mmCIF file of C-alpha atoms and ligand atoms in Angstrom:
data_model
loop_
_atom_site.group_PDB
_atom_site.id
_atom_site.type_symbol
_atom_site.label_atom_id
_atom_site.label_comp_id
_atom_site.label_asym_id
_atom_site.label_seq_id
_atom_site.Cartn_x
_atom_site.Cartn_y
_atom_site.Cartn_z
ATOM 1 C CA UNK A 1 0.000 0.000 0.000
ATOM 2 C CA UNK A 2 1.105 3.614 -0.980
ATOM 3 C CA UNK A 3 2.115 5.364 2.272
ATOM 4 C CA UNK A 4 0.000 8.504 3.095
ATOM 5 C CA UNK A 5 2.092 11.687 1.784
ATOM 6 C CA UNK A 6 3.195 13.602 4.715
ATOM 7 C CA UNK A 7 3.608 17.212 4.837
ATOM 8 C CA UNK A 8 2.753 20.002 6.704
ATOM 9 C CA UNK A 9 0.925 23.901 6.606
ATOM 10 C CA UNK A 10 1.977 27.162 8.239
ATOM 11 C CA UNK A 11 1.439 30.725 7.488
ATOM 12 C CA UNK A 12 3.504 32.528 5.420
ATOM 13 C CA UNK A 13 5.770 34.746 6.594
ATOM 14 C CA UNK A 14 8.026 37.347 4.967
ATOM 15 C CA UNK A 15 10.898 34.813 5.375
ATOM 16 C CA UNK A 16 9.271 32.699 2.903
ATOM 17 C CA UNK A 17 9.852 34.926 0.272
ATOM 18 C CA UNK A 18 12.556 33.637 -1.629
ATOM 19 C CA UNK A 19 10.978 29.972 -1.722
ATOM 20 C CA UNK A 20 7.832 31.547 -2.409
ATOM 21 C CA UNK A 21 9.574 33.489 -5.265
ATOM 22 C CA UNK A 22 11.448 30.586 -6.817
ATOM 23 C CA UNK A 23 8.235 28.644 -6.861
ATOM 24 C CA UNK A 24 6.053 31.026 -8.405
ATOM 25 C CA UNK A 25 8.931 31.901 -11.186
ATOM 26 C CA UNK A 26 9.026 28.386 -11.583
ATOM 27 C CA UNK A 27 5.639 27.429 -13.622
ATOM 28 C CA UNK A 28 4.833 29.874 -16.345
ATOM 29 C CA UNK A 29 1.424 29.898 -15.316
ATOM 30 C CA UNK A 30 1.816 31.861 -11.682
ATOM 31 C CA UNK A 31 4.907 33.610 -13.666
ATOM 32 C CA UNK A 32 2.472 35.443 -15.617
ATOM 33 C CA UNK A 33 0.355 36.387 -13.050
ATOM 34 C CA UNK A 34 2.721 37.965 -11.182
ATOM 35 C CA UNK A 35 4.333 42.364 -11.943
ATOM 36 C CA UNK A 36 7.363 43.572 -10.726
ATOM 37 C CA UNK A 37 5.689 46.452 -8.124
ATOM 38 C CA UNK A 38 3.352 43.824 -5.678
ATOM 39 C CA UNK A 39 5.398 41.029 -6.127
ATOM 40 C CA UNK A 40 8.572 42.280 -4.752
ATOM 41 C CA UNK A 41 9.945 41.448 -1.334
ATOM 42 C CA UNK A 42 8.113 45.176 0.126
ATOM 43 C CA UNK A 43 5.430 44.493 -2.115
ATOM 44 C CA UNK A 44 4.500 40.815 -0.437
ATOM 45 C CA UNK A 45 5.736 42.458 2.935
ATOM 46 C CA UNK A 46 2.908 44.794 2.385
ATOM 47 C CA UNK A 47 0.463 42.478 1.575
ATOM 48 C CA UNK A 48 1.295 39.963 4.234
ATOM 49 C CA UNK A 49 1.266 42.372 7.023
ATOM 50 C CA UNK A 50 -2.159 43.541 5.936
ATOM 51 C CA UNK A 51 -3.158 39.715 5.466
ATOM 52 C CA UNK A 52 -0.818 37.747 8.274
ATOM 53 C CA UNK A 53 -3.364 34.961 8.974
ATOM 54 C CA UNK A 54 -4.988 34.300 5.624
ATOM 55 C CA UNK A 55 -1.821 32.886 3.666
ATOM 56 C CA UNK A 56 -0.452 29.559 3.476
ATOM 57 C CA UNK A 57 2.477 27.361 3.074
ATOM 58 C CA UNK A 58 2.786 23.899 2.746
ATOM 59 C CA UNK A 59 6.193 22.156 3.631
ATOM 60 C CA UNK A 60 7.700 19.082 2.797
ATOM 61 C CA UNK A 61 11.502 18.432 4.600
ATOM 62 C CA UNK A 62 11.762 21.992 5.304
ATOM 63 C CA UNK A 63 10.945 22.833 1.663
ATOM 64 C CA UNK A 64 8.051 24.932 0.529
ATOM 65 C CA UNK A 65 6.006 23.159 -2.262
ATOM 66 C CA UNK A 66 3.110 24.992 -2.259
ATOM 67 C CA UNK A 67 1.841 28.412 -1.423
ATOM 68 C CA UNK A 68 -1.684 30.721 -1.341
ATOM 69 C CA UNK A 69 -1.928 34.124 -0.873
ATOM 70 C CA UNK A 70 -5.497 35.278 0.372
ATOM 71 C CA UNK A 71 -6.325 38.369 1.802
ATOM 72 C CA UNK A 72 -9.640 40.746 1.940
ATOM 73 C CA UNK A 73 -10.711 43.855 1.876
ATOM 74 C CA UNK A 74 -12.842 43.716 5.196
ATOM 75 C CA UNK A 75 -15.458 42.681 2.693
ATOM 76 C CA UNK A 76 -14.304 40.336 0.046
ATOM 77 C CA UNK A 77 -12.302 37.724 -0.337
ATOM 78 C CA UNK A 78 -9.100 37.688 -2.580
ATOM 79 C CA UNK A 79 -6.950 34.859 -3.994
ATOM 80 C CA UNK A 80 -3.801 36.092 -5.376
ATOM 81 C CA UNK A 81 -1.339 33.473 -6.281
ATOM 82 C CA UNK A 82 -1.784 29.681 -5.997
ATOM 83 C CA UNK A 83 0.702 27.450 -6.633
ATOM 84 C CA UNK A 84 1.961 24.176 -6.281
ATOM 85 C CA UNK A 85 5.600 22.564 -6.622
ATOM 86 C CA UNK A 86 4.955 20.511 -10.368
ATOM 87 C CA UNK A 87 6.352 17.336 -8.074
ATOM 88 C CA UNK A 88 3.894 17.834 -6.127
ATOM 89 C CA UNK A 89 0.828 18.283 -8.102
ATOM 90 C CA UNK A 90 -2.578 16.196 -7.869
ATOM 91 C CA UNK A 91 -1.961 14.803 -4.529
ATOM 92 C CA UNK A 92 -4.178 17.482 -3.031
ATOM 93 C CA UNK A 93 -2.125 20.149 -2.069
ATOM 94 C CA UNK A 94 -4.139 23.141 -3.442
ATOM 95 C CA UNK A 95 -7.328 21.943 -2.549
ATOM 96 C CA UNK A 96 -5.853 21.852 1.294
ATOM 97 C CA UNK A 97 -4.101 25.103 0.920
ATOM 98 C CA UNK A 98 -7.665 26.737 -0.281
ATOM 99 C CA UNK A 99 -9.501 25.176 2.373
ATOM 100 C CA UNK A 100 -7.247 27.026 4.892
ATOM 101 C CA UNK A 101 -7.454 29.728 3.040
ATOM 102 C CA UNK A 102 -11.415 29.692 3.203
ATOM 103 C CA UNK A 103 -11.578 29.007 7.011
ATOM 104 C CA UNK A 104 -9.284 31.744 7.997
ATOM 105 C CA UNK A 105 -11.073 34.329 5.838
ATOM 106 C CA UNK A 106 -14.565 32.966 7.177
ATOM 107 C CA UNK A 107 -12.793 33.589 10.692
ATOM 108 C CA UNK A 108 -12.436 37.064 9.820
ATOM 109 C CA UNK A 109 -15.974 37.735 8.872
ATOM 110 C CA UNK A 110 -15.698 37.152 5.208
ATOM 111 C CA UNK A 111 -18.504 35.567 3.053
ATOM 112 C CA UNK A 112 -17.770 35.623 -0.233
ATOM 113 C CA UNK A 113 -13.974 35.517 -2.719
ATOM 114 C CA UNK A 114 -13.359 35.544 -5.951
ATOM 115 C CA UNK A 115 -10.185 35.128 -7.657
ATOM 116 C CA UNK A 116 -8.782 36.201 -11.317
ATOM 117 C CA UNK A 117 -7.590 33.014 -13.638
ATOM 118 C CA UNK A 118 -6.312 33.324 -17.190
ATOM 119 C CA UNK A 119 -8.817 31.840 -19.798
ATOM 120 C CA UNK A 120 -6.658 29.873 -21.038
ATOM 121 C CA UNK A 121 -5.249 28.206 -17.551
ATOM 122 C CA UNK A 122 -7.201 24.926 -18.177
ATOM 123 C CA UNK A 123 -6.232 23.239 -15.625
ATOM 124 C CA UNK A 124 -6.718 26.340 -12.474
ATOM 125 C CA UNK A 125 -10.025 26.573 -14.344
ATOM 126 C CA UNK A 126 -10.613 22.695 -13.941
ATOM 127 C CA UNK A 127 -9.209 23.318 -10.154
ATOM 128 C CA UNK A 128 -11.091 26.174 -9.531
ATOM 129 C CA UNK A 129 -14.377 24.730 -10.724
ATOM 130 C CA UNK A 130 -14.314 21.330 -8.579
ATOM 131 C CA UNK A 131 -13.596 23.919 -5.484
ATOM 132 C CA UNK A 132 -17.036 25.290 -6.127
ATOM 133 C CA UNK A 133 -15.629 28.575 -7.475
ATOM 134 C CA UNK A 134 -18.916 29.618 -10.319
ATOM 135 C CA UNK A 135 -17.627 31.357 -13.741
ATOM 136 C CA UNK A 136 -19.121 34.930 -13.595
ATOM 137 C CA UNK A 137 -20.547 35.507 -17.360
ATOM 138 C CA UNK A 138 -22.031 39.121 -16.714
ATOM 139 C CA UNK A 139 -19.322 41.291 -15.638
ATOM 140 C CA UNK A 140 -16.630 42.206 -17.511
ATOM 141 C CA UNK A 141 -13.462 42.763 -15.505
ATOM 142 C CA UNK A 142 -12.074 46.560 -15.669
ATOM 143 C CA UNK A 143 -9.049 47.682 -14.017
ATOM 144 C CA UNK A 144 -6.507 50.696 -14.068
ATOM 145 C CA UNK A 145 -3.023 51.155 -13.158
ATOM 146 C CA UNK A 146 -1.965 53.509 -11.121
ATOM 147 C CA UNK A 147 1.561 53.030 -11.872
ATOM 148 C CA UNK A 148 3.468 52.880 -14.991
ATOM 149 C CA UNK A 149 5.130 49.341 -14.095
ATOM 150 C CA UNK A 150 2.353 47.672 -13.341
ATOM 151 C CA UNK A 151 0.822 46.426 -16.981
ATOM 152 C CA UNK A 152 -3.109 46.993 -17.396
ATOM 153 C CA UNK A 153 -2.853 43.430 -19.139
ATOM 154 C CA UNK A 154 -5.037 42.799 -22.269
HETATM 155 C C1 COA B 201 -3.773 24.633 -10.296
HETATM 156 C C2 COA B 201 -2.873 23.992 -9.228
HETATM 157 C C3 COA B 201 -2.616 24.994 -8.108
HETATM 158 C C4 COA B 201 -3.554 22.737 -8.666
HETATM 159 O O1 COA B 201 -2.756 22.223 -7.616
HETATM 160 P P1 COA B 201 -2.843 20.691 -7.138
HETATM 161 O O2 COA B 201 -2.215 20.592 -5.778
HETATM 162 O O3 COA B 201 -2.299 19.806 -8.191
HETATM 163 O O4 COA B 201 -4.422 20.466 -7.043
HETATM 164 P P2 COA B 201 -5.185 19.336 -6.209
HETATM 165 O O5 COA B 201 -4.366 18.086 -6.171
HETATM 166 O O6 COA B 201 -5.600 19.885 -4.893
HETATM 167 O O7 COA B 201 -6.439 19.102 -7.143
HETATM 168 C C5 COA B 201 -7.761 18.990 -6.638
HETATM 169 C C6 COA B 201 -8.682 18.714 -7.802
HETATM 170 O O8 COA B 201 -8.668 19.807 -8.743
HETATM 171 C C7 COA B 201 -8.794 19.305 -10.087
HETATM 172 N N1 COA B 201 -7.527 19.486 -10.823
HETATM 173 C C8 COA B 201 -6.322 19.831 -10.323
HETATM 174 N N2 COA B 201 -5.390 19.890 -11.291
HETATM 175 C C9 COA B 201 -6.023 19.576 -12.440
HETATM 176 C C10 COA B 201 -5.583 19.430 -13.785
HETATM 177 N N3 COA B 201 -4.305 19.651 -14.134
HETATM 178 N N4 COA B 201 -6.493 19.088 -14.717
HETATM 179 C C11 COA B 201 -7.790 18.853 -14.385
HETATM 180 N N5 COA B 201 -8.270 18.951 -13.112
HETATM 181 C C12 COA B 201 -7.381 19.307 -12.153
HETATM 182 C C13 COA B 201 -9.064 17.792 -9.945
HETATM 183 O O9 COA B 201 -10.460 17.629 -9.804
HETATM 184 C C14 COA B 201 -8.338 17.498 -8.628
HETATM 185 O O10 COA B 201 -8.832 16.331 -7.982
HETATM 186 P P3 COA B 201 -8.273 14.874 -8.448
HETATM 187 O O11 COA B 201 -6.769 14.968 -8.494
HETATM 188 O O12 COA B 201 -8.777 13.954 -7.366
HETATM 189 O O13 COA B 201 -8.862 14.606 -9.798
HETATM 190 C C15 COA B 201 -1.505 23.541 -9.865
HETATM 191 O O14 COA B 201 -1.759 22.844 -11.067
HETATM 192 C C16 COA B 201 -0.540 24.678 -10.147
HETATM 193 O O15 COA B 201 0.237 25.087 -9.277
HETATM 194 N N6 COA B 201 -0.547 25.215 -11.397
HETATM 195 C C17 COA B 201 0.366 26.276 -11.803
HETATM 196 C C18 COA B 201 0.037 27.612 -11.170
HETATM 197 C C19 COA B 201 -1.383 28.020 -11.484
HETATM 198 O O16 COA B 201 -1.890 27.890 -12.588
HETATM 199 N N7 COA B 201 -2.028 28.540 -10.455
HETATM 200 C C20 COA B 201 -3.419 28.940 -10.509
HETATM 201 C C21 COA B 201 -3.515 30.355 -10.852
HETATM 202 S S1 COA B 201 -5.188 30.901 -10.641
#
């Protein structure tokens, strides 16, 4: 018989954030999603300080193999970046990290999230839709940059 896969979840802290880096930079699919202003070590210090019990690590042997970064608003949820280690994948992972994810935010008086996924992310989408997470058709998504290095995106 297989043996159970053991490994474990934490927070994330700001020490995490080369592993956290390396891991994002290292599927072109969270690559993408990330811009060189909020994804920088101040711009995750930022975030996490604003959001220090809502994002997640999970560790294998001291390693970091997957991460989720949730926060809110104070009245929606948000899921930033999700990602797990490619060795890793299918065994889980993501579906544990969001379910952390989802208790902490309900813990802080949150009843709804949404999160952003490229169209053509087939897979997320696939993940996203057996976590219950419904396709909005009627809303288009508008945004605006408020600085010059941050792309508006297509
Ligand atoms: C999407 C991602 C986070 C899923 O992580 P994971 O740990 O492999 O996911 P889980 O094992 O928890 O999957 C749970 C369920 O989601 C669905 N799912 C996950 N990956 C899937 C895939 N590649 N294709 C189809 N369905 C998938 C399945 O229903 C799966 O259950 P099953 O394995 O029993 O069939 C991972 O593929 C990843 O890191 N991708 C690159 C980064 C990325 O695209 N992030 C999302 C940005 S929004």
């Amino acid at each position: 018989m297989e043996k159970e896969f053991e490994y474990s979840t934490r927070n994330v802290t700001i020490e995490d954030y080369d592993a956290v880096f390396a891991l994002w930079n290292s599927s072109e699919e969270s690559r993408r999603a990330m811009n060189p202003v909020d994804d920088t070590r101040e711009g995750i210090a930022k975030y996490l300080e604003r959001n220090p019990s809502t994002c997640f690590a999970a560790v294998k042997d001291g390693k970091i193999i997957g991460v989720i970064l949730t926060g809110h608003d104070g009245r929606r949820g948000i899921i930033h970046h999700l990602c797990v280690n490619p060795e890793y994948r299918r065994m889980g992972i993501a579906n544990r990290l969001v379910s952390l994810a989802e208790e902490a935010l309900k813990k802080e008086g949150i009843q709804k999230i949404f999160g952003l996924v490229f169209k053509d992310n087939e897979p997320a989408n696939a993940f996203w839709e057996q976590q219950g997470y419904s396709l909005r058709t009627n809303l288009n998504y508008r945004n605006k940059s408020l600085n010059e290095d941050i792309p508006m995106g297509e």
